[in-house]
Amino acid sequence: MKVCNGSDEAFLKTRTSARHAGSAPTGLSPRWPALKTMIFGNASRAAAFGVFVGFAALPIARAAEPAPPFKPAISDEAATAVSQMGKTLLAKEQSITARTIRVYLGESGQPLHVFHTMKIVVRRPNRIAVEVAGDDGKHNLFYNGKAASIFFPDSKEYAVIAASGDIPSALNEVVDKINVDFPLGGFFVDSPDKLLLSDAISAWQVGTANVDGVECRHLFFHQKSGIDLELWVEKNSAATPRRLAVTYRLLPGQPSFIAEFTSWNTKARPSESEFAFQPPAGAKKIELTAATAPATKRTQ
């Protein structure tokens, strides 16, 4: 699955499995599968928001996608809000912080919740840095236009892969070569608004809601790919995202992903050093080989 494809999964990058499937890349500690949450799949391999997110091993269940016999029912309110948001997200430099929750079924069928906090710094078109801390540890991603680095602070292990192009292209390289995903990559494609609406059967404004003291439009998107997506954007001309909720209706237990954006600064001025990974003293570099390639064949 690519973060820049034309479906919800590109926006929200979501993969789901009920168990810790997949093996660790050569040389990584046994904790590798458990550490991949949020940036890199997660304990259940559930990521989210392919188109806005986003949103890593098993292919997501998808509904058949015949040509719809009718024009997608997109309300004027939803279309306007998403268009405004798309323009805001094209800011050259951005800094975002978020709290996220993944809900999925465990091996015994019980609902499990995985919590994370994230800090994301972006400089379009080809710089991104992500720091994640959560129930399954800490893990960071750095891309400086030439290489993508993955670092696990808890174990002081890291890997570096050659990558180039824009942010979505680099994240695709991370997915393909290391089998790890970044669930919010869809926010940084060239046209995030078009990516979100491209899979919509219908979209409308449910109402308004107060999110952390800010009045927001509560939007709902019913997607062809079997995903229901709710998005809260500020009720103003910027339409900055404040909250996201995604439900995967076709997967067992209907797993879900929720993100609350505690800040979204489009006037950030990050330094070049924020995108360049410098291994700390004692860190161990993992040399990736062909054996690290994903064991499960991707469908996209």
Short mmCIF file of C-alpha atoms in Angstrom, two decimals:
data_model
loop_
_atom_site.label_atom_id
_atom_site.label_comp_id
_atom_site.label_asym_id
_atom_site.label_seq_id
_atom_site.Cartn_x
_atom_site.Cartn_y
_atom_site.Cartn_z
CA MET A 1 0.00 0.00 0.00
CA LYS A 2 1.29 3.43 -0.92
CA VAL A 3 0.72 6.59 1.08
CA CYS A 4 0.02 8.48 -2.12
CA ASN A 5 -2.46 6.24 -3.89
CA GLY A 6 -5.97 7.34 -4.76
CA SER A 7 -7.85 5.62 -1.97
CA ASP A 8 -8.49 6.07 1.70
CA GLU A 9 -5.61 3.82 2.54
CA ALA A 10 -3.23 6.27 0.92
CA PHE A 11 -4.70 8.98 3.09
CA LEU A 12 -4.76 6.89 6.16
CA LYS A 13 -2.35 4.09 5.50
CA THR A 14 -4.13 1.26 7.27
CA ARG A 15 -3.23 -2.36 7.61
CA THR A 16 -4.85 -4.68 10.13
CA SER A 17 -4.14 -8.14 11.55
CA ALA A 18 -5.23 -9.74 14.78
CA ARG A 19 -1.77 -10.96 15.66
CA HIS A 20 1.87 -9.88 15.71
CA ALA A 21 2.67 -11.21 12.26
CA GLY A 22 5.96 -10.82 10.45
CA SER A 23 9.56 -11.32 11.37
CA ALA A 24 12.13 -8.79 12.46
CA PRO A 25 14.65 -7.48 9.94
CA THR A 26 18.00 -9.20 10.26
CA GLY A 27 19.86 -8.10 13.38
CA LEU A 28 17.00 -6.29 15.07
CA SER A 29 15.99 -7.25 18.57
CA PRO A 30 12.96 -9.51 19.19
CA ARG A 31 11.02 -6.37 20.17
CA TRP A 32 10.97 -5.15 16.54
CA PRO A 33 7.33 -6.22 15.80
CA ALA A 34 6.05 -4.57 19.00
CA LEU A 35 7.95 -1.35 18.33
CA LYS A 36 6.46 -0.71 14.92
CA THR A 37 3.28 0.97 16.10
CA MET A 38 2.27 4.30 14.61
CA ILE A 39 5.15 5.07 12.34
CA PHE A 40 5.70 1.45 11.46
CA GLY A 41 2.50 -0.54 11.44
CA ASN A 42 1.76 -1.62 15.02
CA ALA A 43 1.30 -4.57 17.30
CA SER A 44 -1.85 -5.44 15.38
CA ARG A 45 -0.55 -4.03 12.10
CA ALA A 46 -3.32 -1.42 12.23
CA ALA A 47 -2.39 1.98 10.94
CA ALA A 48 -4.81 4.63 9.92
CA PHE A 49 -5.70 7.47 7.60
CA GLY A 50 -4.33 6.70 4.21
CA VAL A 51 -5.81 9.84 2.80
CA PHE A 52 -5.44 11.82 5.88
CA VAL A 53 -3.76 10.14 7.41
CA GLY A 54 -3.23 8.28 6.57
CA PHE A 55 -3.17 6.07 6.13
CA ALA A 56 2.01 -3.44 7.73
CA ALA A 57 2.06 -6.60 6.35
CA LEU A 58 -1.41 -7.93 5.58
CA PRO A 59 -3.46 -6.27 2.82
CA ILE A 60 -6.54 -4.46 4.04
CA ALA A 61 -9.89 -6.02 3.25
CA ARG A 62 -11.57 -4.04 0.50
CA ALA A 63 -15.06 -3.88 -0.86
CA ALA A 64 -15.60 -4.44 -4.56
CA GLU A 65 -15.28 -1.11 -6.33
CA PRO A 66 -17.57 -1.10 -9.39
CA ALA A 67 -18.21 2.23 -11.03
CA PRO A 68 -20.90 3.90 -8.92
CA PRO A 69 -24.22 4.25 -10.74
CA PHE A 70 -24.59 7.75 -9.41
CA LYS A 71 -22.51 10.83 -8.79
CA PRO A 72 -20.92 10.86 -5.31
CA ALA A 73 -23.12 12.79 -2.91
CA ILE A 74 -20.73 15.44 -1.61
CA SER A 75 -22.46 18.28 0.21
CA ASP A 76 -21.39 21.84 -0.50
CA GLU A 77 -20.40 22.29 3.15
CA ALA A 78 -18.13 19.24 3.10
CA ALA A 79 -16.59 20.10 -0.27
CA THR A 80 -15.84 23.67 0.79
CA ALA A 81 -14.33 22.68 4.14
CA VAL A 82 -12.11 20.00 2.58
CA SER A 83 -10.94 22.40 -0.14
CA GLN A 84 -10.02 25.00 2.48
CA MET A 85 -8.17 22.39 4.50
CA GLY A 86 -6.27 21.23 1.40
CA LYS A 87 -4.93 24.74 0.82
CA THR A 88 -3.84 25.03 4.46
CA LEU A 89 -1.99 21.72 4.34
CA LEU A 90 0.11 22.88 1.40
CA ALA A 91 2.06 25.24 3.68
CA LYS A 92 5.77 24.71 2.99
CA GLU A 93 6.74 24.26 6.65
CA GLN A 94 4.58 22.74 9.37
CA SER A 95 4.81 21.44 12.91
CA ILE A 96 2.14 19.10 14.29
CA THR A 97 1.56 17.36 17.59
CA ALA A 98 -1.09 14.69 18.09
CA ARG A 99 -2.51 12.09 20.45
CA THR A 100 -3.69 8.87 18.83
CA ILE A 101 -5.59 5.73 19.79
CA ARG A 102 -5.77 2.49 17.82
CA VAL A 103 -8.53 0.02 18.66
CA TYR A 104 -8.39 -3.54 17.32
CA LEU A 105 -9.23 -7.11 18.30
CA GLY A 106 -6.60 -9.10 20.14
CA GLU A 107 -5.93 -12.79 19.59
CA SER A 108 -8.70 -13.74 22.01
CA GLY A 109 -11.19 -11.40 20.36
CA GLN A 110 -11.03 -8.74 23.04
CA PRO A 111 -10.83 -5.06 22.05
CA LEU A 112 -7.38 -3.60 22.69
CA HIS A 113 -6.34 0.05 22.73
CA VAL A 114 -2.87 1.37 21.89
CA PHE A 115 -2.09 5.01 22.77
CA HIS A 116 0.58 7.28 21.27
CA THR A 117 1.74 10.86 21.16
CA MET A 118 3.38 12.22 18.03
CA LYS A 119 5.45 15.18 16.96
CA ILE A 120 5.80 15.81 13.24
CA VAL A 121 7.92 18.46 11.53
CA VAL A 122 7.62 18.98 7.78
CA ARG A 123 9.31 21.03 5.12
CA ARG A 124 7.82 20.46 1.69
CA PRO A 125 8.63 18.93 -0.66
CA ASN A 126 11.21 16.51 0.79
CA ARG A 127 11.83 16.86 4.52
CA ILE A 128 10.01 15.20 7.43
CA ALA A 129 10.85 14.18 11.00
CA VAL A 130 8.55 12.19 13.27
CA GLU A 131 8.90 11.35 16.95
CA VAL A 132 6.50 8.82 18.49
CA ALA A 133 6.10 7.67 22.09
CA GLY A 134 3.47 5.19 23.18
CA ASP A 135 2.44 1.99 24.87
CA ASP A 136 4.89 0.00 22.76
CA GLY A 137 7.92 2.24 23.16
CA LYS A 138 9.53 5.07 21.22
CA HIS A 139 10.41 5.20 17.54
CA ASN A 140 11.47 8.02 15.24
CA LEU A 141 11.67 8.67 11.51
CA PHE A 142 13.93 11.20 9.76
CA TYR A 143 14.01 12.03 6.05
CA ASN A 144 16.37 14.70 4.70
CA GLY A 145 15.81 14.39 0.96
CA LYS A 146 18.59 11.81 0.51
CA ALA A 147 18.02 9.10 3.09
CA ALA A 148 15.37 7.88 5.53
CA SER A 149 16.47 6.82 9.01
CA ILE A 150 14.47 4.75 11.50
CA PHE A 151 15.61 4.94 15.15
CA PHE A 152 14.44 3.09 18.27
CA PRO A 153 15.64 5.09 21.32
CA ASP A 154 14.82 2.33 23.82
CA SER A 155 17.15 -0.21 22.20
CA LYS A 156 19.44 2.32 20.47
CA GLU A 157 19.02 0.50 17.16
CA TYR A 158 18.63 2.26 13.82
CA ALA A 159 18.47 1.59 10.11
CA VAL A 160 19.12 3.86 7.13
CA ILE A 161 17.80 3.45 3.59
CA ALA A 162 18.41 5.45 0.44
CA ALA A 163 15.37 7.53 -0.44
CA SER A 164 14.65 10.49 -2.66
CA GLY A 165 11.79 12.51 -4.06
CA ASP A 166 8.92 14.11 -2.19
CA ILE A 167 7.65 13.04 1.23
CA PRO A 168 5.11 10.46 -0.03
CA SER A 169 7.77 8.89 -2.28
CA ALA A 170 10.20 8.56 0.63
CA LEU A 171 7.54 7.06 2.89
CA ASN A 172 6.75 4.53 0.18
CA GLU A 173 10.41 3.52 0.18
CA VAL A 174 10.23 2.97 3.93
CA VAL A 175 7.13 0.82 3.48
CA ASP A 176 8.66 -1.26 0.69
CA LYS A 177 12.15 -1.75 2.11
CA ILE A 178 11.52 -1.99 5.84
CA ASN A 179 7.85 -3.01 5.95
CA VAL A 180 6.89 -0.11 8.19
CA ASP A 181 4.23 2.53 7.70
CA PHE A 182 3.64 6.14 8.70
CA PRO A 183 -0.14 6.55 9.22
CA LEU A 184 -0.46 10.31 8.65
CA GLY A 185 1.44 10.53 5.37
CA GLY A 186 -1.67 11.41 3.38
CA PHE A 187 -1.68 14.88 4.91
CA PHE A 188 1.46 15.69 2.94
CA VAL A 189 0.55 14.62 -0.60
CA ASP A 190 0.20 17.31 -3.27
CA SER A 191 -3.62 17.41 -3.14
CA PRO A 192 -4.83 16.01 0.18
CA ASP A 193 -8.36 17.31 -0.41
CA LYS A 194 -8.71 15.49 -3.74
CA LEU A 195 -7.24 12.33 -2.25
CA LEU A 196 -9.82 12.34 0.52
CA LEU A 197 -12.79 12.94 -1.79
CA SER A 198 -11.62 10.55 -4.52
CA ASP A 199 -12.89 7.51 -2.59
CA ALA A 200 -16.03 9.11 -1.15
CA ILE A 201 -19.47 7.74 -1.94
CA SER A 202 -20.97 10.48 0.17
CA ALA A 203 -19.78 13.25 2.47
CA TRP A 204 -21.65 15.76 4.58
CA GLN A 205 -21.43 17.98 7.64
CA VAL A 206 -22.90 16.29 10.70
CA GLY A 207 -22.88 19.50 12.70
CA THR A 208 -20.46 21.58 14.72
CA ALA A 209 -18.51 20.74 17.87
CA ASN A 210 -16.12 22.37 20.29
CA VAL A 211 -12.66 20.73 20.19
CA ASP A 212 -10.28 22.05 22.84
CA GLY A 213 -12.08 25.38 22.86
CA VAL A 214 -12.20 25.74 19.06
CA GLU A 215 -15.45 25.58 17.10
CA CYS A 216 -15.15 22.92 14.40
CA ARG A 217 -17.14 21.44 11.55
CA HIS A 218 -17.82 17.76 12.09
CA LEU A 219 -17.63 16.05 8.69
CA PHE A 220 -18.49 12.46 7.77
CA PHE A 221 -17.17 10.51 4.75
CA HIS A 222 -18.58 7.16 3.61
CA GLN A 223 -15.89 5.55 1.45
CA LYS A 224 -15.98 2.96 -1.35
CA SER A 225 -13.07 1.13 0.26
CA GLY A 226 -15.19 0.15 3.25
CA ILE A 227 -14.04 2.91 5.57
CA ASP A 228 -16.13 5.43 7.49
CA LEU A 229 -14.12 8.55 8.23
CA GLU A 230 -14.98 11.47 10.51
CA LEU A 231 -13.00 14.68 10.37
CA TRP A 232 -13.24 17.76 12.57
CA VAL A 233 -11.80 20.95 11.01
CA GLU A 234 -11.78 24.46 12.37
CA LYS A 235 -14.84 26.47 11.33
CA ASN A 236 -12.91 29.17 9.52
CA SER A 237 -11.18 29.78 6.19
CA ALA A 238 -8.14 27.71 7.22
CA ALA A 239 -10.15 24.60 8.18
CA THR A 240 -7.15 23.23 10.09
CA PRO A 241 -7.67 19.57 11.16
CA ARG A 242 -8.37 19.11 14.88
CA ARG A 243 -9.60 15.52 15.12
CA LEU A 244 -9.86 12.38 13.00
CA ALA A 245 -11.76 9.13 13.56
CA VAL A 246 -11.68 6.18 11.17
CA THR A 247 -13.68 2.93 11.32
CA TYR A 248 -12.80 -0.06 9.13
CA ARG A 249 -16.23 -1.57 8.58
CA LEU A 250 -15.07 -4.59 6.55
CA LEU A 251 -12.44 -5.88 8.98
CA PRO A 252 -13.13 -8.23 11.91
CA GLY A 253 -14.27 -6.28 14.94
CA GLN A 254 -14.35 -3.05 12.91
CA PRO A 255 -11.03 -1.68 14.20
CA SER A 256 -10.66 2.05 14.47
CA PHE A 257 -8.11 4.83 14.65
CA ILE A 258 -8.51 8.20 16.38
CA ALA A 259 -6.16 11.17 16.23
CA GLU A 260 -6.51 14.47 18.07
CA PHE A 261 -4.22 17.20 16.80
CA THR A 262 -3.16 19.22 19.82
CA SER A 263 -1.35 21.75 17.63
CA TRP A 264 -0.92 22.43 13.93
CA ASN A 265 1.47 25.26 13.17
CA THR A 266 1.81 26.25 9.49
CA LYS A 267 4.28 29.03 10.35
CA ALA A 268 6.94 26.79 11.85
CA ARG A 269 10.54 27.41 10.82
CA PRO A 270 12.40 24.13 11.41
CA SER A 271 16.16 24.01 11.01
CA GLU A 272 17.82 21.62 8.58
CA SER A 273 19.29 19.71 11.51
CA GLU A 274 15.83 18.56 12.58
CA PHE A 275 15.62 16.30 9.51
CA ALA A 276 19.11 14.81 9.76
CA PHE A 277 19.57 11.82 12.05
CA GLN A 278 22.74 11.75 14.12
CA PRO A 279 23.18 8.38 15.88
CA PRO A 280 23.82 8.81 19.62
CA ALA A 281 26.85 7.27 21.24
CA GLY A 282 26.51 3.51 21.51
CA ALA A 283 23.75 3.22 18.91
CA LYS A 284 23.82 0.07 16.76
CA LYS A 285 23.26 0.32 13.02
CA ILE A 286 21.30 -2.50 11.47
CA GLU A 287 22.43 -3.40 7.97
CA LEU A 288 19.34 -4.27 5.97
CA THR A 289 19.52 -7.13 3.48
CA ALA A 290 17.13 -8.87 1.11
CA ALA A 291 16.02 -10.95 4.09
CA THR A 292 14.36 -7.89 5.55
CA ALA A 293 11.87 -7.56 2.71
CA PRO A 294 8.20 -7.95 3.68
CA ALA A 295 7.13 -11.59 3.77
CA THR A 296 3.59 -10.76 2.71
CA LYS A 297 3.04 -9.71 -0.88
CA ARG A 298 1.39 -6.32 -1.24
CA THR A 299 -1.61 -5.80 -3.45
CA GLN A 300 -0.80 -2.18 -4.31
#
